[in-house]
XYZ file of C-alpha atoms in Angstrom:
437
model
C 0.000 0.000 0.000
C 1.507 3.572 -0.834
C 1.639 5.410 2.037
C 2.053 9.473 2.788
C 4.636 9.155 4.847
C 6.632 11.368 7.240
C 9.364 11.917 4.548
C 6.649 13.179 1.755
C 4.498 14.841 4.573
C 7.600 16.975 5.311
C 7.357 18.650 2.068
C 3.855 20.110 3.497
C 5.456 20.894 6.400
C 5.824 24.639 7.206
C 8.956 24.773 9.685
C 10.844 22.868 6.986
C 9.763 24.746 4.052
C 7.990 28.117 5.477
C 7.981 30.065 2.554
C 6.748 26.862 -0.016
C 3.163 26.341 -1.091
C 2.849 22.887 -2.447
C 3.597 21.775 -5.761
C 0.997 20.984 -7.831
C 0.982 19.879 -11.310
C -0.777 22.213 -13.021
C -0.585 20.281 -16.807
C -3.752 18.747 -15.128
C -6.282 20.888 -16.577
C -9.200 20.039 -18.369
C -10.695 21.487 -20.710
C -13.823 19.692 -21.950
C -14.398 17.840 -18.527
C -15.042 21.639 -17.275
C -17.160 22.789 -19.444
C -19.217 19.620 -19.904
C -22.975 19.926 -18.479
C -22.878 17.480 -15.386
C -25.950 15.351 -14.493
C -26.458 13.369 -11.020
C -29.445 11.505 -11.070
C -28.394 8.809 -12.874
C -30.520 6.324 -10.765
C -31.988 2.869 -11.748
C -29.433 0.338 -13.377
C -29.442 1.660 -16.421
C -30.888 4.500 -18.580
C -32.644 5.134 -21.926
C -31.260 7.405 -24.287
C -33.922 8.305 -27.349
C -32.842 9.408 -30.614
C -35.214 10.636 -33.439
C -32.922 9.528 -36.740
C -35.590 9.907 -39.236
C -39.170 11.430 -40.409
C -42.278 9.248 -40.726
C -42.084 8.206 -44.379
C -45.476 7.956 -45.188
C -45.123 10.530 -48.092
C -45.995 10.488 -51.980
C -48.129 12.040 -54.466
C -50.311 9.167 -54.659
C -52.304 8.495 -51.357
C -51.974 4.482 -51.644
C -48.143 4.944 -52.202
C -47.918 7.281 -49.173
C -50.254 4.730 -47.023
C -48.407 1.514 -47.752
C -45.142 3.822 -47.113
C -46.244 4.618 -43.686
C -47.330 1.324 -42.753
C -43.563 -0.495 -44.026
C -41.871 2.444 -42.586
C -43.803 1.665 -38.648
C -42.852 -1.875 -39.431
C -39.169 -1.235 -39.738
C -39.213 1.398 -36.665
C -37.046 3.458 -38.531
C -37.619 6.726 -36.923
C -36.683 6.001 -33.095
C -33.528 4.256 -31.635
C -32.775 4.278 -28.071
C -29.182 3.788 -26.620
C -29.252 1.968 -22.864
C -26.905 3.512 -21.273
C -25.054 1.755 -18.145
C -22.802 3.564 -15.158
C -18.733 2.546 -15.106
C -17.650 2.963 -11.560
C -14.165 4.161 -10.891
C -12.036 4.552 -7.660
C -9.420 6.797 -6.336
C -7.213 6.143 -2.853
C -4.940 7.995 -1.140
C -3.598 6.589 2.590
C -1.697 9.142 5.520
C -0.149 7.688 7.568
C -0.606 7.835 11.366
C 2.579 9.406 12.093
C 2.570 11.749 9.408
C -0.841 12.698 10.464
C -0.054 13.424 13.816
C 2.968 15.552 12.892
C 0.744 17.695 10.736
C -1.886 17.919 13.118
C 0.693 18.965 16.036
C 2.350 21.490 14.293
C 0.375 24.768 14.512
C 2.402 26.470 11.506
C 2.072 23.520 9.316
C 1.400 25.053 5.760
C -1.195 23.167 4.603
C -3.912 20.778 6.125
C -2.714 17.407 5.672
C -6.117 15.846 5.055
C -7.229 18.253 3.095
C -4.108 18.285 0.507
C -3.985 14.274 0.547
C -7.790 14.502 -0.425
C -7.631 16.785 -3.142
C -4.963 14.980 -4.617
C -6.976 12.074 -4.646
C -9.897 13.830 -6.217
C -6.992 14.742 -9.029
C -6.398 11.384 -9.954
C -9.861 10.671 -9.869
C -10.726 13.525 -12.219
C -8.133 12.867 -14.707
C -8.998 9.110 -14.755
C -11.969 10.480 -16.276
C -10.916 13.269 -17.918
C -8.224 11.316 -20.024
C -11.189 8.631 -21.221
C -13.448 11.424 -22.687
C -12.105 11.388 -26.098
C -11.548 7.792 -26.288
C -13.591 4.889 -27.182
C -14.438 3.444 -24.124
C -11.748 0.025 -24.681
C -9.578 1.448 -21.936
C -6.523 1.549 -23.648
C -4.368 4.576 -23.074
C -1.746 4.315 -25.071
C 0.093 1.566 -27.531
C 3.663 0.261 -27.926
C 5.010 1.843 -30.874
C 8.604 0.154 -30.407
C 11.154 -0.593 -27.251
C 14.467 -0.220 -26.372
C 15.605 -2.217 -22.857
C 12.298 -1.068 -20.704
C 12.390 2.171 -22.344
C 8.366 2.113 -24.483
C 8.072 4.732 -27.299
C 4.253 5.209 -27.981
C 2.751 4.901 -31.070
C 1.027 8.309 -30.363
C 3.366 10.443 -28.891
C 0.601 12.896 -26.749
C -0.722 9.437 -25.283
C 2.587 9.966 -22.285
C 0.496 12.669 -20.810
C -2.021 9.392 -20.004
C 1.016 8.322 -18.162
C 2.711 9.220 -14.435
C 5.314 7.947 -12.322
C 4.308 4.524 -10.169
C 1.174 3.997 -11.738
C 0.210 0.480 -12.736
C -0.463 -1.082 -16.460
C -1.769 -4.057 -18.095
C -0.106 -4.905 -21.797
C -2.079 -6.800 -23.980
C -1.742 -8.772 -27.211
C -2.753 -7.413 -30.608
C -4.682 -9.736 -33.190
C -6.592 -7.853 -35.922
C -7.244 -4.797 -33.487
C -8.438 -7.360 -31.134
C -7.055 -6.882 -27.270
C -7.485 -10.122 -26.417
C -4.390 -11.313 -24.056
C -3.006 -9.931 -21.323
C 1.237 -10.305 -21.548
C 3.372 -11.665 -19.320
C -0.075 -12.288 -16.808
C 0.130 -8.432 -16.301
C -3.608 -8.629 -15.844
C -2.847 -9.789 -12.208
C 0.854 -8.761 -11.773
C 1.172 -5.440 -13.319
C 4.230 -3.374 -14.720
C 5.155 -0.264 -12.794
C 5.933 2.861 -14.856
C 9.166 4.073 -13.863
C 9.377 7.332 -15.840
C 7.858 9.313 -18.089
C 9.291 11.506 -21.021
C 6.147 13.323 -22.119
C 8.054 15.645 -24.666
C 9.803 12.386 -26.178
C 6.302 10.355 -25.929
C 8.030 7.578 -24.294
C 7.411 5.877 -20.611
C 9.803 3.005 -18.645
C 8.388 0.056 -17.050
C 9.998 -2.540 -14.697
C 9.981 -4.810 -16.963
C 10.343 -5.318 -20.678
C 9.451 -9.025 -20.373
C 6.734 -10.000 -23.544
C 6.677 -6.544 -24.240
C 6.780 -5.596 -27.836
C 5.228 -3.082 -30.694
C 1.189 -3.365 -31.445
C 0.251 -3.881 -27.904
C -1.958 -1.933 -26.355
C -1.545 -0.485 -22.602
C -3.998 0.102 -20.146
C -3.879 1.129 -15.931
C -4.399 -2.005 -13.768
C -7.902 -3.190 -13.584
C -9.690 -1.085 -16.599
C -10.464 -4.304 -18.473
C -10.681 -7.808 -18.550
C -9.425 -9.736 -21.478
C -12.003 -10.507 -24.864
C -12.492 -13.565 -26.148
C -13.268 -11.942 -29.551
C -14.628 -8.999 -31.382
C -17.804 -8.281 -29.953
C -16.256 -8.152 -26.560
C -13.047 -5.689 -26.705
C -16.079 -2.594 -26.026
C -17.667 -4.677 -23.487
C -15.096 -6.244 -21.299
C -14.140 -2.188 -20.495
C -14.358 -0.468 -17.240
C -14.171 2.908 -18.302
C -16.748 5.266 -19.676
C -17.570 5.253 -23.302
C -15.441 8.604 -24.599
C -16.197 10.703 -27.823
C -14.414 8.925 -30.155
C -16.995 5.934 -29.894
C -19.463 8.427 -29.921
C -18.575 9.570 -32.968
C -17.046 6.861 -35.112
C -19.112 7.991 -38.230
C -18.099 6.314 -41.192
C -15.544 3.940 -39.498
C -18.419 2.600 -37.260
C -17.601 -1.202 -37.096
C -13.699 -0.615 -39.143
C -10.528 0.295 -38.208
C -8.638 2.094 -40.553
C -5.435 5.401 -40.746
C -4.782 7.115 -37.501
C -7.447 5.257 -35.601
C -5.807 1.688 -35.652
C -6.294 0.381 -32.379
C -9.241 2.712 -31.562
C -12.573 -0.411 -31.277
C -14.947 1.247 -33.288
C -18.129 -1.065 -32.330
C -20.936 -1.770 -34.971
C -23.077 -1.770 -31.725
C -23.413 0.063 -28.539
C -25.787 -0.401 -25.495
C -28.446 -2.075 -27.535
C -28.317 -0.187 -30.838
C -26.651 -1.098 -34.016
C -25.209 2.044 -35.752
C -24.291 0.356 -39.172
C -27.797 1.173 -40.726
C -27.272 5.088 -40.313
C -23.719 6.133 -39.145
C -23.963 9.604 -39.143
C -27.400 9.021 -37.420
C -26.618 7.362 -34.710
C -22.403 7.322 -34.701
C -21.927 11.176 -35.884
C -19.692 12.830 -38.447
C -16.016 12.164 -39.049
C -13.701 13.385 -41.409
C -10.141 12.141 -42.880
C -8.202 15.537 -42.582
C -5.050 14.276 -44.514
C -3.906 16.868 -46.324
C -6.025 19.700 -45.462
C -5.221 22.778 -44.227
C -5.457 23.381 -40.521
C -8.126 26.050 -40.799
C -9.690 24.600 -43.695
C -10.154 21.112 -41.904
C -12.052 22.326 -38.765
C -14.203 24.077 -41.031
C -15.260 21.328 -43.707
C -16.136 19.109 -40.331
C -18.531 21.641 -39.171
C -20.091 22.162 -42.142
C -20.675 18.502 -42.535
C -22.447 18.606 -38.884
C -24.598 22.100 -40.174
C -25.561 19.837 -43.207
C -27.150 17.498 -40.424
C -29.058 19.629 -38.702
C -26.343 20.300 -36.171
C -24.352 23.630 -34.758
C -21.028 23.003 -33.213
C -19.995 25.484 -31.309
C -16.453 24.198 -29.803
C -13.701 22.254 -31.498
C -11.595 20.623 -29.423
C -7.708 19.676 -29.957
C -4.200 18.377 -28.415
C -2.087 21.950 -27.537
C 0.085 20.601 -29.983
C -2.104 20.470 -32.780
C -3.189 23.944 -31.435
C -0.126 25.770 -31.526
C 0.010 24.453 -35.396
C -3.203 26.302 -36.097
C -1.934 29.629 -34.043
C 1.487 29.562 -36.199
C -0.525 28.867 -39.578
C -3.279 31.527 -38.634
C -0.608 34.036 -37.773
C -1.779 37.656 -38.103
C -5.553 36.314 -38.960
C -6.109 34.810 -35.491
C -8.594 36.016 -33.226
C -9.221 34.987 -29.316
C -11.923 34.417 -27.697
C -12.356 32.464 -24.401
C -14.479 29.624 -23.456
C -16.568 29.178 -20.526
C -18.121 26.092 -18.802
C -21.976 25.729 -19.718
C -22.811 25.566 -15.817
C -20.151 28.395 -14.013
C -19.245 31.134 -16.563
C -16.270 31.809 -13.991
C -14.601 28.665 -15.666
C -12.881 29.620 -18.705
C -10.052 28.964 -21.316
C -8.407 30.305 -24.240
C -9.902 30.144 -27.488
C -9.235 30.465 -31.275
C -12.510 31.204 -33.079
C -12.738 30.344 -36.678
C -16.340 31.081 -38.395
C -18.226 28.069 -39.414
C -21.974 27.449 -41.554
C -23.794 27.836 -37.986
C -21.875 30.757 -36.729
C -18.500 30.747 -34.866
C -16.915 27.567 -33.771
C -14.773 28.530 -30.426
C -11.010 26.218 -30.763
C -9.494 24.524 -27.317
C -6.667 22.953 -26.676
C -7.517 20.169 -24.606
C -4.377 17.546 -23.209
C -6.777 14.821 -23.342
C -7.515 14.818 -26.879
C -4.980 12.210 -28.991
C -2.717 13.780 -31.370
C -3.831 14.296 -35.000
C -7.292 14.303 -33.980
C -9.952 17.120 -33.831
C -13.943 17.121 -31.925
C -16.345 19.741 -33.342
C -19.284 19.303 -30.900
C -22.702 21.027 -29.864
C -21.481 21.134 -26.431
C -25.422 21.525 -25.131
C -25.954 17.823 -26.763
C -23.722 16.171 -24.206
C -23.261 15.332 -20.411
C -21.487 13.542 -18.339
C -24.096 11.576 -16.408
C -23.538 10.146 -12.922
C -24.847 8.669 -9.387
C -23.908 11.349 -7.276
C -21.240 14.127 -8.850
C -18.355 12.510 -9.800
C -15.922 11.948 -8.358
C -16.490 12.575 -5.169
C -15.699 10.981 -1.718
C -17.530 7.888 -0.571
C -18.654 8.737 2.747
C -22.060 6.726 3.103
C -21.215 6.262 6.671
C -20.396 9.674 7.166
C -16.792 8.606 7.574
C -14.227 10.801 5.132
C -11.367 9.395 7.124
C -10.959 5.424 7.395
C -8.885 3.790 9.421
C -6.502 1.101 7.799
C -7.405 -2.334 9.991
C -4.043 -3.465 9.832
C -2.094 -0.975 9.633
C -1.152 2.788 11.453
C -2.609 4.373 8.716
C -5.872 6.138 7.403
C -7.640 6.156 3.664
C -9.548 8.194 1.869
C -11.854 6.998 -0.941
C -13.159 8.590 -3.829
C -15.254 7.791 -6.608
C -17.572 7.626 -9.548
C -20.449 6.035 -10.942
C -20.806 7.791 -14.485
C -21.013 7.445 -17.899
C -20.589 10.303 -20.901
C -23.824 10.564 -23.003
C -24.580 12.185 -26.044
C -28.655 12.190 -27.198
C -27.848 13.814 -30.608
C -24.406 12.435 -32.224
C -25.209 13.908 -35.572
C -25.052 17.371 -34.525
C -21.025 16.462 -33.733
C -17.877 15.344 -35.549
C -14.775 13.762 -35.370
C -12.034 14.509 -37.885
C -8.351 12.138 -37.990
C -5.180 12.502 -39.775
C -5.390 15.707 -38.770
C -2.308 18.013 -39.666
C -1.128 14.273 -41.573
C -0.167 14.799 -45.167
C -0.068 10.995 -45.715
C -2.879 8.498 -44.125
C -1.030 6.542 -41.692
């Protein structure tokens, strides 16, 4: 068990370090989990998610064409489809231990409040374990072997390192046609430990480099069990279901360019989105070789021609700095604010789309090379409860450890993203590419 102890408590400490606040690691912002509209009564086992795709057909020039129309379009139940959507629970825990609590509590001019500073740290982790799964598709993986060198793992998507930090715990699985279907080396139960983290070179170190090797994918410790096949790489997941699943548009059910890994399931919680993709899995858009500008705006349009108005485009801040250097002299700012507290807010590039102005954010969460264009008022993240937040049924914020001096905190979610209109959003790869890869 990882333990606060006196030697990290001391950096907290104010007659060691008077003048110090504590460090925090401010890369941990969050863009779209801010601003997303957050719902807590997510109650019941599950929950129904109706989507008009379609317009009675009972229409014709000729009344017996229109009535026979009508009656094989009610057959077919093409105008209704209804997602079930299901909670993914997730857990955050930190542990102080007694000594170190009793230090901190003793000391009158200790700088911070040791409980207080242990539990908003665990809150962080907590909030980033969603956060990071937003724009993915719900398979858990956060990030894939590109190559290795001794224990040293270059990702295949440089940006995914920022899903990364120092001790945490991953699973490495097998690759078969996209398929993660085997953990390696039995890391499933006995886990590597990531040892470092170059986030600038896109690589991490593990303990081990045993089975390891390029194609696999990488996940933290307990976010999925293995699949047996196909159908069951989406479902054996423990995370929530991100954007990209949300909106896997034409490659709904494929894998194909900068999306090779990402599961791209024919069907989700009861509906099967091959019959209308943009329907029912959105808009997406292969950006290779279009100009930064000109490829956030071609995705939106696509969404206006369905009946949708984006209003945000989200991106990695290095994408983003790409479109500030190629707008140059023609950008303009603008900042945007969280649909629920206007006091939340972040810097903004605003390009004009067909709906109006489309507001862009650089978001750390977002892979590399890929770009979101959503109608932010068509999405929230649903829960039991806000999430995270600390589980305290018992009225109990501080545990004690049975068998050990020690004391926990726990924190945690029961959520899920949902989305009731995915045509009104898009998803555009191979963004900044100039070759499909």
């Amino acid at each position: 068990m990882a333990v606060l102890d006196v030697t990290t408590a001391t950096n907290i400490i104010k007659f060691l370090y008077p003048d110090y606040t504590v460090p925090r690691e401010l890369r941990k912002t969050n863009p779209f989990f801010a601003m997303l509209a957050k719902k807590t009564n997510f109650v019941g086992k599950s929950v129904e998610v109706p989507l008009t795709i379609n317009t009675t057909q009972g229409g014709s020039a000729l009344f017996s064409a229109a009535k026979s129309s009508n009656e094989l379009s009610t057959s077919y139940s093409d105008t209704y489809k209804t997602f079930t959507l299901t909670r993914k629970s997730d857990y955050s825990l930190a542990t102080i231990s007694g000594e170190a609590m009793k230090a901190a509590v003793m000391d009158e001019g200790a700088m911070v409040d040791l409980f207080q500073d242990t539990i908003d740290l665990a809150m962080m982790t907590a909030m980033r374990s969603i956060a990071r799964n937003l724009f993915r598709d719900g398979c858990a993986w956060a990030g894939k072997v590109g190559s290795i060198a001794g224990s040293v793992v270059t990702l295949s998507t440089p940006s995914d390192a920022f899903n990364f930090d120092l001790g945490e715990r991953v699973t490495l699985w097998t690759s078969s046609s996209f398929l993660m279907d085997n953990d390696v080396n039995s890391t499933a139960t006995t886990p590597y430990l990531v040892t470092a983290v170059d986030r600038k070179a896109g690589t991490i170190t593990l303990s081990s480099n045993t089975g390891v090797s390029g194609g696999q994918y990488i996940t933290r410790f307990g976010d999925r069990i293995a699949s047996s096949n196909d159908a069951t790489v989406f479902t054996n997941s423990r995370v929530i279901t991100g954007v990209s699943q949300w909106l896997a548009g034409s490659q709904t059910g494929a894998v194909t360019g900068a999306n090779a890994g990402a599961q791209f399931q024919a069907a989700i919680y009861g509906v099967t989105r091959t019959t209308d993709k943009t329907s029912l899995a959105g808009n997406s858009l292969d950006c290779t070789g279009a100009a930064p500008d000109e490829a956030i705006i071609q995705l939106a349009s696509d969404i206006n021609a369905e009946g949708g108005r984006p209003d945000h485009c989200f991106m990695n801040p290095r994408d983003f700095a790409s479109l500030v250097k190629f707008l140059g002299s023609r950008t303009v700012y603008d900042r945007a604010v969280s649909i629920e507290d206007a006091e939340i807010g972040f810097q903004a590039v605003t390009l004009m789309g067909d709906a109006g102005p489309l507001k862009c954010v650089s978001d750390i969460n977002v892979p590399q090379s890929q770009i979101f264009a959503l109608q932010l008022d068509s999405w929230d993240l649903f829960s039991l409860n806000a999430a995270p937040h600390i589980l305290d049924y018992d009225n109990q914020q501080i545990l004690r450890v049975s068998d050990d001096d020690a004391y926990q905190i726990r924190i945690g979610s029961y959520a899920n993203l949902r989305c009731r209109a995915p045509a009104f959003n898009g998803r555009g790869y191979n963004y900044l590419a100039t070759t499909t890869y």
